[in-house]
Tab-separated table of C-alpha atoms and ligand atoms in Angstrom:
chain	number	residue	atom	x	y	z
A	1	MET	CA	-32.286	-27.521	25.440
A	2	THR	CA	-34.861	-26.104	23.118
A	3	ASP	CA	-37.867	-28.206	22.323
A	4	THR	CA	-37.307	-29.853	18.951
A	5	THR	CA	-40.589	-31.689	18.647
A	6	SER	CA	-42.417	-28.528	17.620
A	7	SER	CA	-40.516	-28.163	14.333
A	8	PRO	CA	-42.318	-29.449	11.249
A	9	ASP	CA	-41.180	-32.491	9.234
A	10	ASN	CA	-38.899	-33.398	12.097
A	11	ALA	CA	-36.486	-30.764	10.785
A	12	ALA	CA	-34.775	-29.334	13.854
A	13	GLN	CA	-33.376	-26.277	12.068
A	14	PRO	CA	-36.371	-25.324	9.970
A	15	GLY	CA	-35.583	-23.169	6.985
A	16	LYS	CA	-31.862	-23.927	7.172
A	17	ALA	CA	-30.110	-25.105	4.045
A	18	TRP	CA	-29.018	-28.214	5.965
A	19	SER	CA	-32.074	-28.701	8.217
A	20	GLY	CA	-32.546	-32.385	7.427
A	21	ARG	CA	-29.317	-33.416	9.095
A	22	PHE	CA	-29.933	-31.927	12.535
A	23	SER	CA	-31.960	-32.995	15.531
A	24	GLU	CA	-31.919	-29.755	17.543
A	25	PRO	CA	-31.758	-26.076	16.734
A	26	VAL	CA	-28.895	-23.821	17.701
A	27	SER	CA	-29.364	-21.414	20.585
A	28	ASP	CA	-29.842	-17.732	19.891
A	29	LEU	CA	-26.353	-17.134	21.193
A	30	VAL	CA	-24.815	-19.661	18.800
A	31	LYS	CA	-26.873	-18.221	15.982
A	32	ARG	CA	-25.573	-14.748	16.693
A	33	TYR	CA	-22.045	-16.033	17.241
A	34	THR	CA	-21.862	-17.909	13.955
A	35	ALA	CA	-23.736	-15.471	11.740
A	36	SER	CA	-21.866	-13.069	9.496
A	37	VAL	CA	-24.743	-11.390	7.687
A	38	ASN	CA	-24.413	-8.207	9.699
A	39	PHE	CA	-21.062	-7.529	8.121
A	40	ASP	CA	-20.814	-9.665	4.999
A	41	GLN	CA	-23.919	-8.086	3.445
A	42	ARG	CA	-21.413	-5.537	2.178
A	43	MET	CA	-20.515	-8.126	-0.438
A	44	ALA	CA	-24.106	-8.479	-1.704
A	45	ARG	CA	-23.428	-6.954	-5.123
A	46	GLN	CA	-20.365	-9.127	-5.605
A	47	ASP	CA	-22.348	-12.171	-4.451
A	48	ILE	CA	-25.022	-11.508	-7.042
A	49	ARG	CA	-22.485	-10.885	-9.800
A	50	GLY	CA	-20.739	-14.142	-8.969
A	51	SER	CA	-24.014	-16.061	-8.820
A	52	LEU	CA	-25.153	-14.728	-12.175
A	53	ALA	CA	-21.868	-15.680	-13.840
A	54	HIS	CA	-22.120	-19.134	-12.260
A	55	ALA	CA	-25.735	-19.564	-13.391
A	56	ARG	CA	-24.951	-18.481	-16.947
A	57	MET	CA	-22.136	-21.003	-17.092
A	58	LEU	CA	-24.436	-23.740	-15.745
A	59	ALA	CA	-26.918	-22.921	-18.504
A	60	ARG	CA	-24.226	-22.800	-21.220
A	61	GLN	CA	-23.001	-26.192	-20.104
A	62	GLY	CA	-26.520	-27.613	-20.104
A	63	ILE	CA	-26.411	-28.225	-16.337
A	64	ILE	CA	-29.501	-26.070	-15.773
A	65	ALA	CA	-32.187	-25.162	-18.283
A	66	ALA	CA	-32.325	-21.825	-20.094
A	67	ALA	CA	-35.672	-21.178	-18.402
A	68	ASP	CA	-34.060	-21.625	-14.966
A	69	LEU	CA	-31.380	-19.129	-15.894
A	70	ALA	CA	-34.001	-16.624	-16.996
A	71	ASP	CA	-35.781	-17.024	-13.648
A	72	ILE	CA	-32.514	-16.626	-11.733
A	73	GLU	CA	-31.625	-13.475	-13.682
A	74	ARG	CA	-35.068	-11.993	-13.132
A	75	GLY	CA	-35.012	-12.819	-9.421
A	76	MET	CA	-31.490	-11.473	-8.912
A	77	ASN	CA	-32.443	-8.277	-10.673
A	78	GLN	CA	-35.272	-7.742	-8.265
A	79	ILE	CA	-33.071	-8.597	-5.267
A	80	LEU	CA	-30.450	-6.127	-6.423
A	81	GLY	CA	-33.129	-3.449	-6.587
A	82	GLU	CA	-34.338	-4.315	-3.116
A	83	ILE	CA	-30.802	-4.059	-1.753
A	84	GLU	CA	-30.138	-0.757	-3.524
A	85	ARG	CA	-33.350	0.701	-2.150
A	86	GLY	CA	-32.595	-0.583	1.346
A	87	GLU	CA	-35.701	-2.769	1.268
A	88	PHE	CA	-34.015	-6.151	1.487
A	89	ALA	CA	-34.875	-7.879	4.770
A	90	TRP	CA	-31.581	-9.304	6.042
A	91	ASN	CA	-32.224	-12.146	8.437
A	92	LEU	CA	-29.858	-13.484	11.065
A	93	ASP	CA	-31.534	-16.888	10.778
A	94	ASP	CA	-30.067	-17.173	7.312
A	95	GLU	CA	-26.560	-16.724	8.660
A	96	ASP	CA	-24.736	-14.931	5.894
A	97	VAL	CA	-25.083	-12.871	2.733
A	98	HIS	CA	-25.015	-15.966	0.531
A	99	LEU	CA	-27.885	-17.809	2.216
A	100	ASN	CA	-29.946	-14.644	2.617
A	101	ILE	CA	-29.823	-13.938	-1.093
A	102	GLU	CA	-30.349	-17.546	-2.124
A	103	LYS	CA	-33.366	-17.853	0.152
A	104	ARG	CA	-34.930	-14.692	-1.221
A	105	LEU	CA	-34.225	-15.884	-4.761
A	106	THR	CA	-36.025	-19.143	-4.078
A	107	ALA	CA	-38.933	-17.257	-2.550
A	108	LEU	CA	-39.140	-15.156	-5.713
A	109	VAL	CA	-38.560	-17.740	-8.457
A	110	GLY	CA	-39.062	-21.169	-6.853
A	111	ASP	CA	-37.124	-24.211	-8.087
A	112	ALA	CA	-34.740	-22.242	-10.312
A	113	GLY	CA	-33.488	-20.576	-7.126
A	114	LYS	CA	-32.813	-23.979	-5.616
A	115	ARG	CA	-30.806	-24.987	-8.681
A	116	LEU	CA	-28.393	-22.038	-8.452
A	117	HIS	CA	-26.142	-23.760	-5.940
A	118	THR	CA	-25.508	-26.738	-8.273
A	119	GLY	CA	-21.783	-27.429	-8.550
A	120	ARG	CA	-20.943	-24.717	-6.048
A	121	SER	CA	-20.314	-24.364	-2.322
A	122	ARG	CA	-20.358	-21.355	-0.067
A	123	ASN	CA	-16.652	-22.019	0.319
A	124	ASP	CA	-15.758	-21.117	-3.254
A	125	GLN	CA	-18.598	-18.596	-3.354
A	126	VAL	CA	-17.319	-16.561	-0.410
A	127	ALA	CA	-13.723	-16.685	-1.643
A	128	THR	CA	-14.942	-15.313	-4.987
A	129	ASP	CA	-17.006	-12.576	-3.364
A	130	ILE	CA	-14.109	-11.347	-1.228
A	131	ARG	CA	-11.815	-11.233	-4.215
A	132	LEU	CA	-14.339	-9.269	-6.270
A	133	TRP	CA	-14.892	-6.901	-3.360
A	134	LEU	CA	-11.198	-6.457	-2.702
A	135	ARG	CA	-10.433	-5.866	-6.358
A	136	ASP	CA	-12.860	-2.934	-6.351
A	137	ALA	CA	-11.361	-1.627	-3.112
A	138	ILE	CA	-7.851	-1.797	-4.582
A	139	ASP	CA	-8.987	0.088	-7.691
A	140	THR	CA	-10.495	2.797	-5.491
A	141	ILE	CA	-7.305	2.969	-3.426
A	142	LEU	CA	-5.088	3.197	-6.511
A	143	ALA	CA	-7.156	6.077	-7.853
A	144	LEU	CA	-6.993	7.844	-4.489
A	145	ILE	CA	-3.228	7.385	-4.199
A	146	GLY	CA	-3.007	9.045	-7.627
A	147	GLU	CA	-5.130	11.930	-6.383
A	148	PHE	CA	-2.988	12.307	-3.246
A	149	GLN	CA	0.153	12.241	-5.384
A	150	ARG	CA	-1.116	14.947	-7.720
A	151	GLN	CA	-1.846	17.265	-4.807
A	152	LEU	CA	1.523	16.475	-3.245
A	153	LEU	CA	3.298	17.285	-6.523
A	154	ASP	CA	1.599	20.681	-6.771
A	155	VAL	CA	2.764	21.674	-3.290
A	156	ALA	CA	6.248	20.230	-3.898
A	157	GLU	CA	6.595	22.153	-7.134
A	158	ALA	CA	5.480	25.411	-5.539
A	159	ASN	CA	8.142	24.828	-2.862
A	160	ALA	CA	10.917	23.436	-5.048
A	161	ALA	CA	13.191	26.280	-3.881
A	162	THR	CA	11.807	26.863	-0.368
A	163	PRO	CA	14.718	26.148	2.004
A	164	MET	CA	14.097	24.260	5.219
A	165	PRO	CA	16.384	22.403	7.571
A	166	GLY	CA	16.832	18.739	6.767
A	167	PHE	CA	17.100	16.753	9.975
A	168	THR	CA	18.836	13.646	11.192
A	169	HIS	CA	18.208	12.635	14.798
A	170	LEU	CA	15.795	15.575	14.746
A	171	GLN	CA	18.855	17.848	14.789
A	172	VAL	CA	19.396	20.363	12.004
A	173	ALA	CA	21.643	18.548	9.526
A	174	GLN	CA	21.792	20.159	6.064
A	175	PRO	CA	19.587	22.483	4.044
A	176	VAL	CA	16.963	20.846	1.871
A	177	THR	CA	13.964	22.341	0.150
A	178	PHE	CA	10.442	21.779	1.379
A	179	GLY	CA	9.620	20.485	-2.086
A	180	HIS	CA	12.387	17.910	-1.814
A	181	HIS	CA	11.085	16.846	1.579
A	182	LEU	CA	7.577	16.350	0.188
A	183	MET	CA	8.942	14.434	-2.788
A	184	ALA	CA	10.293	11.853	-0.343
A	185	TYR	CA	6.649	11.074	0.439
A	186	TYR	CA	5.860	10.935	-3.250
A	187	GLU	CA	8.449	8.167	-3.614
A	188	MET	CA	6.936	6.276	-0.677
A	189	SER	CA	3.470	6.570	-2.165
A	190	ARG	CA	4.759	5.368	-5.528
A	191	ARG	CA	6.002	2.168	-3.905
A	192	ASP	CA	2.701	1.879	-2.063
A	193	ALA	CA	0.833	2.071	-5.353
A	194	GLU	CA	3.153	-0.560	-6.847
A	195	ARG	CA	2.428	-2.864	-3.915
A	196	PHE	CA	-1.342	-2.533	-4.299
A	197	ALA	CA	-1.137	-3.039	-8.060
A	198	ASP	CA	1.009	-6.119	-7.516
A	199	CYS	CA	-1.309	-7.496	-4.845
A	200	ARG	CA	-4.239	-7.005	-7.235
A	201	LYS	CA	-2.721	-9.557	-9.615
A	202	ARG	CA	-2.991	-12.271	-6.985
A	203	VAL	CA	-6.413	-11.104	-5.820
A	204	ASN	CA	-7.704	-11.344	-9.374
A	205	ARG	CA	-7.913	-15.130	-9.681
A	206	LEU	CA	-11.152	-17.090	-9.634
A	207	PRO	CA	-11.843	-19.645	-6.865
A	208	LEU	CA	-15.337	-20.525	-8.151
A	209	GLY	CA	-15.510	-24.080	-9.435
A	210	SER	CA	-13.501	-25.386	-6.497
A	211	ALA	CA	-16.824	-26.099	-4.778
A	212	ALA	CA	-16.455	-27.201	-1.142
A	213	LEU	CA	-12.835	-28.310	-1.477
A	214	ALA	CA	-12.342	-30.990	-4.110
A	215	GLY	CA	-13.964	-29.533	-7.204
A	216	THR	CA	-17.250	-30.785	-8.598
A	217	SER	CA	-18.487	-33.656	-10.742
A	218	TYR	CA	-20.524	-31.378	-13.045
A	219	PRO	CA	-19.026	-30.471	-16.430
A	220	ILE	CA	-18.295	-26.868	-15.454
A	221	ASP	CA	-16.337	-24.313	-17.476
A	222	ARG	CA	-14.304	-22.220	-15.058
A	223	GLU	CA	-12.461	-20.186	-17.680
A	224	SER	CA	-15.659	-18.695	-19.041
A	225	VAL	CA	-16.745	-17.673	-15.526
A	226	ALA	CA	-13.341	-16.091	-14.949
A	227	ALA	CA	-13.643	-14.160	-18.206
A	228	GLU	CA	-17.159	-12.945	-17.419
A	229	LEU	CA	-16.117	-11.716	-13.980
A	230	GLY	CA	-12.940	-10.057	-15.241
A	231	PHE	CA	-10.540	-12.416	-13.447
A	232	ASP	CA	-7.115	-12.819	-15.047
A	233	GLU	CA	-7.063	-16.562	-14.438
A	234	VAL	CA	-8.582	-19.311	-12.329
A	235	CYS	CA	-7.094	-20.612	-9.074
A	236	TYR	CA	-5.428	-23.865	-10.039
A	237	ASN	CA	-5.932	-25.914	-6.885
A	238	SER	CA	-9.361	-26.330	-5.359
A	239	LEU	CA	-8.116	-26.932	-1.794
A	240	ASP	CA	-5.927	-23.835	-1.917
A	241	ALA	CA	-8.610	-21.727	-3.581
A	242	VAL	CA	-11.207	-22.194	-0.838
A	243	SER	CA	-8.868	-21.949	2.110
A	244	ASP	CA	-6.035	-19.468	1.724
A	245	ARG	CA	-6.523	-15.790	2.370
A	246	ASP	CA	-2.955	-14.743	1.624
A	247	PHE	CA	-4.209	-12.202	-0.897
A	248	ALA	CA	-6.139	-10.451	1.895
A	249	ILE	CA	-3.074	-10.570	4.127
A	250	GLU	CA	-0.998	-9.009	1.360
A	251	PHE	CA	-3.566	-6.288	0.999
A	252	CYS	CA	-3.406	-5.588	4.732
A	253	ALA	CA	0.400	-5.550	4.603
A	254	ALA	CA	0.360	-3.042	1.741
A	255	SER	CA	-2.183	-1.023	3.705
A	256	ALA	CA	-0.076	-1.122	6.864
A	257	LEU	CA	2.897	0.238	4.930
A	258	LEU	CA	0.848	2.959	3.295
A	259	MET	CA	-0.563	3.979	6.676
A	260	THR	CA	2.933	3.881	8.168
A	261	HIS	CA	4.080	6.359	5.536
A	262	LEU	CA	1.113	8.623	6.114
A	263	SER	CA	1.625	8.305	9.846
A	264	ARG	CA	5.187	9.571	9.474
A	265	LEU	CA	3.975	12.491	7.370
A	266	SER	CA	1.300	13.156	9.975
A	267	GLU	CA	3.885	13.186	12.723
A	268	GLU	CA	5.823	15.784	10.738
A	269	LEU	CA	2.759	17.924	10.088
A	270	ILE	CA	1.993	17.862	13.803
A	271	LEU	CA	5.562	18.783	14.660
A	272	TRP	CA	5.766	21.508	12.007
A	273	MET	CA	2.494	22.974	13.178
A	274	SER	CA	3.576	23.159	16.793
A	275	PRO	CA	4.106	26.844	17.667
A	276	ARG	CA	7.595	25.846	18.866
A	277	VAL	CA	8.494	24.927	15.293
A	278	GLY	CA	5.977	26.913	13.287
A	279	PHE	CA	7.011	25.729	9.802
A	280	ILE	CA	3.447	25.371	8.534
A	281	ASP	CA	-0.126	26.037	9.341
A	282	LEU	CA	-2.911	23.613	8.518
A	283	ALA	CA	-6.263	24.752	7.178
A	284	ASP	CA	-8.809	25.145	9.973
A	285	ARG	CA	-11.033	22.438	8.539
A	286	PHE	CA	-8.514	19.780	9.613
A	287	CYS	CA	-8.108	21.096	13.140
A	288	THR	CA	-10.237	21.476	16.225
A	289	GLY	CA	-10.168	23.778	19.192
A	290	SER	CA	-10.108	22.949	22.852
A	291	SER	CA	-13.201	23.084	25.038
A	292	ILE	CA	-11.188	24.692	27.823
A	293	MET	CA	-8.141	26.407	26.290
A	294	PRO	CA	-9.309	29.155	23.946
A	295	GLN	CA	-5.931	29.596	22.263
A	296	LYS	CA	-5.649	26.001	20.998
A	297	LYS	CA	-5.750	24.817	17.404
A	298	ASN	CA	-5.113	21.107	17.421
A	299	PRO	CA	-4.065	19.042	14.386
A	300	ASP	CA	-6.701	16.358	15.029
A	301	VAL	CA	-6.773	14.913	11.539
A	302	PRO	CA	-3.060	14.047	11.277
A	303	GLU	CA	-3.172	12.780	14.859
A	304	LEU	CA	-6.000	10.441	13.930
A	305	VAL	CA	-4.153	9.220	10.861
A	306	ARG	CA	-1.228	8.392	13.141
A	307	GLY	CA	-3.636	6.717	15.563
A	308	LYS	CA	-5.571	4.748	12.944
A	309	THR	CA	-2.338	3.239	11.680
A	310	GLY	CA	-2.536	1.132	14.822
A	311	ARG	CA	-5.808	-0.505	13.844
A	312	VAL	CA	-4.552	-1.239	10.335
A	313	ASN	CA	-1.406	-2.853	11.732
A	314	GLY	CA	-3.688	-4.770	14.101
A	315	SER	CA	-5.775	-6.109	11.207
A	316	LEU	CA	-2.663	-7.418	9.511
A	317	ILE	CA	-1.720	-9.317	12.650
A	318	SER	CA	-5.321	-10.552	13.019
A	319	LEU	CA	-5.330	-12.075	9.564
A	320	LEU	CA	-1.877	-13.597	9.879
A	321	THR	CA	-2.917	-15.167	13.162
A	322	LEU	CA	-6.254	-16.274	11.725
A	323	MET	CA	-4.469	-18.211	9.001
A	324	LYS	CA	-1.497	-19.731	10.716
A	325	GLY	CA	-3.108	-22.690	12.438
A	326	GLN	CA	-5.617	-23.756	9.827
A	327	PRO	CA	-5.346	-27.188	8.264
A	328	LEU	CA	-6.550	-27.461	4.672
A	329	ALA	CA	-9.080	-26.718	3.435
A	330	TYR	CA	-11.880	-24.295	4.422
A	331	ASN	CA	-12.521	-23.683	8.118
A	332	LYS	CA	-15.074	-21.376	9.639
A	333	ASP	CA	-12.180	-19.379	11.092
A	334	ASN	CA	-12.044	-17.738	7.693
A	335	GLN	CA	-15.327	-15.972	8.319
A	336	GLU	CA	-13.265	-13.747	10.614
A	337	ASP	CA	-11.315	-12.409	7.649
A	338	LYS	CA	-13.943	-9.890	6.632
A	339	GLU	CA	-14.170	-7.345	9.405
A	340	PRO	CA	-10.412	-6.633	9.551
A	341	LEU	CA	-10.338	-6.504	5.763
A	342	PHE	CA	-13.304	-4.143	5.441
A	343	ASP	CA	-12.040	-1.971	8.255
A	344	THR	CA	-8.607	-1.760	6.664
A	345	ALA	CA	-9.996	-0.765	3.275
A	346	ASP	CA	-12.365	1.776	4.861
A	347	THR	CA	-9.553	3.304	6.901
A	348	VAL	CA	-7.153	3.520	3.975
A	349	ILE	CA	-9.799	4.976	1.653
A	350	ASP	CA	-10.941	7.624	4.147
A	351	THR	CA	-7.370	8.492	5.076
A	352	LEU	CA	-6.311	8.981	1.461
A	353	ARG	CA	-9.391	11.058	0.705
A	354	ILE	CA	-8.764	13.336	3.618
A	355	TYR	CA	-5.041	13.548	2.969
A	356	ALA	CA	-5.316	14.689	-0.628
A	357	ASP	CA	-7.380	17.608	0.581
A	358	MET	CA	-5.235	18.313	3.627
A	359	ILE	CA	-2.025	18.597	1.592
A	360	THR	CA	-3.481	21.462	-0.398
A	361	GLY	CA	-4.450	23.137	2.886
A	362	ILE	CA	-0.841	23.453	4.062
A	363	ARG	CA	0.306	27.049	4.468
A	364	VAL	CA	4.090	27.185	4.315
A	365	LYS	CA	5.856	29.615	6.651
A	366	ALA	CA	9.052	30.014	4.661
A	367	ASP	CA	10.569	32.568	7.044
A	368	ALA	CA	10.370	30.201	9.995
A	369	MET	CA	11.985	27.414	7.951
A	370	LEU	CA	14.811	29.712	6.912
A	371	GLY	CA	15.194	31.017	10.451
A	372	ALA	CA	15.605	27.469	11.780
A	373	LEU	CA	18.278	26.846	9.166
A	374	SER	CA	20.475	29.597	10.563
A	375	GLN	CA	20.500	27.966	13.989
A	376	GLY	CA	22.160	24.661	13.315
A	377	TYR	CA	25.327	25.259	11.265
A	378	ALA	CA	23.516	23.594	8.424
A	379	THR	CA	26.227	24.434	5.870
A	380	ALA	CA	29.098	22.918	7.876
A	381	THR	CA	29.319	19.955	5.514
A	382	ASP	CA	29.470	22.355	2.585
A	383	LEU	CA	32.472	24.076	4.174
A	384	ALA	CA	34.212	20.717	4.634
A	385	ASP	CA	33.439	19.723	1.035
A	386	TYR	CA	34.855	23.086	-0.131
A	387	LEU	CA	38.165	22.391	1.614
A	388	VAL	CA	38.257	18.859	0.219
A	389	LYS	CA	37.741	20.155	-3.299
A	390	LYS	CA	40.775	22.417	-2.683
A	391	GLY	CA	42.877	19.351	-1.853
A	392	LEU	CA	42.530	18.882	1.923
A	393	PRO	CA	41.865	15.251	2.975
A	394	PHE	CA	38.252	14.839	4.157
A	395	ARG	CA	39.100	13.876	7.742
A	396	ASP	CA	41.251	17.024	8.138
A	397	ALA	CA	38.516	19.141	6.591
A	398	HIS	CA	36.002	17.638	9.025
A	399	GLU	CA	38.249	18.580	11.949
A	400	ALA	CA	38.873	22.110	10.617
A	401	VAL	CA	35.144	22.752	10.255
A	402	ALA	CA	34.433	21.330	13.708
A	403	LEU	CA	36.813	23.993	15.075
A	404	ALA	CA	35.035	26.692	13.053
A	405	VAL	CA	31.665	25.534	14.447
A	406	ARG	CA	33.026	25.725	17.987
A	407	ALA	CA	34.222	29.261	17.320
A	408	ALA	CA	30.781	30.164	15.933
A	409	GLU	CA	29.141	28.677	19.006
A	410	ARG	CA	31.359	30.804	21.259
A	411	ARG	CA	30.549	33.904	19.218
A	412	GLY	CA	26.836	33.007	18.996
A	413	CYS	CA	26.703	33.348	15.214
A	414	ASP	CA	26.335	31.108	12.150
A	415	LEU	CA	29.229	30.182	9.832
A	416	PRO	CA	28.437	32.609	6.979
A	417	GLN	CA	28.620	35.487	9.469
A	418	PHE	CA	32.368	35.021	9.930
A	419	SER	CA	34.770	36.835	7.621
A	420	ALA	CA	37.251	34.714	5.639
A	421	ALA	CA	40.018	35.846	7.996
A	422	GLU	CA	38.016	34.759	11.048
A	423	LEU	CA	37.323	31.350	9.511
A	424	LYS	CA	41.025	30.927	8.759
A	425	ALA	CA	41.906	31.823	12.332
A	426	ALA	CA	39.351	29.384	13.708
A	427	MET	CA	40.858	26.455	11.800
A	428	ALA	CA	44.491	27.417	12.245
A	429	GLU	CA	45.300	24.285	14.254
A	430	VAL	CA	44.650	22.004	11.274
A	431	PRO	CA	47.657	22.173	8.930
A	432	GLY	CA	46.785	23.105	5.356
A	433	ALA	CA	43.191	24.174	6.091
A	434	ALA	CA	43.455	27.960	6.373
A	435	ASP	CA	45.684	28.250	3.257
A	436	ARG	CA	42.993	26.613	1.183
A	437	LEU	CA	40.250	29.005	2.228
A	438	ASP	CA	39.360	31.979	0.048
A	439	GLU	CA	36.633	34.569	-0.437
A	440	ASP	CA	34.843	32.149	-2.786
A	441	VAL	CA	33.910	30.078	0.272
A	442	PHE	CA	30.800	32.212	0.804
A	443	ALA	CA	29.236	30.839	-2.353
A	444	VAL	CA	28.936	27.443	-0.665
A	445	LEU	CA	28.323	28.650	2.880
A	446	THR	CA	24.989	30.207	1.987
A	447	VAL	CA	21.844	28.121	2.009
A	448	GLU	CA	21.216	28.827	-1.674
A	449	GLY	CA	24.758	27.751	-2.589
A	450	SER	CA	24.444	24.586	-0.524
A	451	LEU	CA	21.121	23.675	-2.127
A	452	ALA	CA	22.190	24.466	-5.683
A	453	SER	CA	25.325	22.325	-5.389
A	454	ARG	CA	23.335	19.103	-4.779
A	455	LYS	CA	22.313	18.920	-8.370
A	456	HIS	CA	22.522	15.199	-9.180
A	457	ILE	CA	19.465	12.947	-9.589
A	458	GLY	CA	17.835	12.577	-6.192
A	459	GLY	CA	19.547	15.685	-4.771
A	460	THR	CA	17.818	18.664	-3.197
A	461	ALA	CA	18.853	21.358	-5.730
A	462	PRO	CA	15.695	23.240	-6.751
A	463	ALA	CA	16.315	22.319	-10.391
A	464	GLN	CA	16.426	18.640	-9.410
A	465	VAL	CA	13.250	18.950	-7.344
A	466	ARG	CA	11.493	20.428	-10.361
A	467	ALA	CA	12.863	17.605	-12.499
A	468	ALA	CA	11.607	15.089	-9.925
A	469	VAL	CA	8.143	16.647	-10.043
A	470	ALA	CA	8.164	16.512	-13.851
A	471	ARG	CA	9.298	12.882	-13.794
A	472	ALA	CA	6.551	12.043	-11.329
A	473	ARG	CA	3.908	13.754	-13.446
A	474	ALA	CA	5.064	11.731	-16.440
A	475	GLN	CA	4.794	8.554	-14.356
A	476	LEU	CA	1.271	9.443	-13.318
A	477	GLY	CA	0.303	10.143	-16.906
B	501	LIG	N1	-20.060	-17.015	5.930
B	501	LIG	C1	-19.043	-17.951	5.562
B	501	LIG	C2	-17.701	-17.237	5.533
B	501	LIG	O1	-17.670	-16.090	5.591
B	501	LIG	C3	-19.337	-18.513	4.227
B	501	LIG	C4	-18.711	-19.855	3.993
B	501	LIG	C5	-19.360	-20.845	4.865
B	501	LIG	N2	-18.929	-22.160	4.572
B	501	LIG	C6	-19.129	-23.157	5.425
B	501	LIG	N3	-18.695	-24.312	5.064
B	501	LIG	N4	-19.702	-22.996	6.574
B	501	LIG	O2	-16.659	-17.837	5.470
């Protein structure tokens, strides 16, 4: 036990906002364990903004004097400068960002500083700070998704007619264009952006005024604070406002999905860059060499994106678990919301920044893509569809083409390398198939013919890919 008799005025936690109530100080370990200032100082600007809006409202409502407000504004201005210049002395003894700033304010302006916390609690204060912080993070993320999308669209447009194998089960399935493949990721990112924009609506509600949990007896005006801070509305239940962090969980869920999409793209970049596949090359600035194998060029950046998706998924689970057992209203558990949240935002922001640049650094090896297409009977479905259009039932057409593929396998060639007579012979066992086959079959058996025929909305025809890019550009504005 630490000696308590040495503290002045019988206050066992001298300097603490609650010192009068306690008879012994906390140990250094408990102090370190309970403090959040090392990480929540990131919200200092938001804390000051929120405090100033609160103080102005208190003055408007006649709860504090105009002179107190002037002192608070002057003091906060100085504190902001100190923080910007890196001169602010953060102190673990003052636990968190809120108490650190309030203590400094009081040191600078005296009693006015002590009046700031009237009608407020750290519980509604911290909930407000996080929401302000997260709103900024979401705006940054939305802008970066837009940037990523613009780069993606440029590469997709340039490759609107570049054939590559489309895969299912990682087996060559049908021809697609590289542009069409990239546009799949555009669609994913569009939904990601929608999710963040939607989440922002629920982030952008003001908890301040809820005080500790029950509201406050002062004649406060919450709407005016909401308006000053740019919130769309106030939170309508004080218990809910100080305790729930569902908005942060939503943000982490949206982030986990975005990272999942980028992780899939990363996996493809890694695969495509493997010399065994060789569809693309990535700019050197996103790769590293090996310290032992001189020939290596490793796709480190996409690998890390794939890897960092794990920590973002982990943060989502952390926050869900953090919340699930908490009775109303505020519990200190909630202090644990910040590190996963900050880490998630940092990871998403860095990943998007790096990705926008990396996309433009893709060098497409069109010959390798085309070469791979000739190895998997990629136009077999087109041959079946051709027979169906000539009146053969689909199941018979499927069987006829399967026989043709077997013949091609035996010969070691691709379907378009057969003559019409050879194709007819290959499918002779299926009644009605050979009679329906003509020289015009080669128009659909080629990769270009196959691509061009998928010309509906959402199809891979180069014209449709260009239309998709144009539509996307219009969406982006
Ligand atoms: N540092 C705290 C947090 O992050 C601030 C709120 C503290 N409230 C309290 N009643 N102890 O949640």
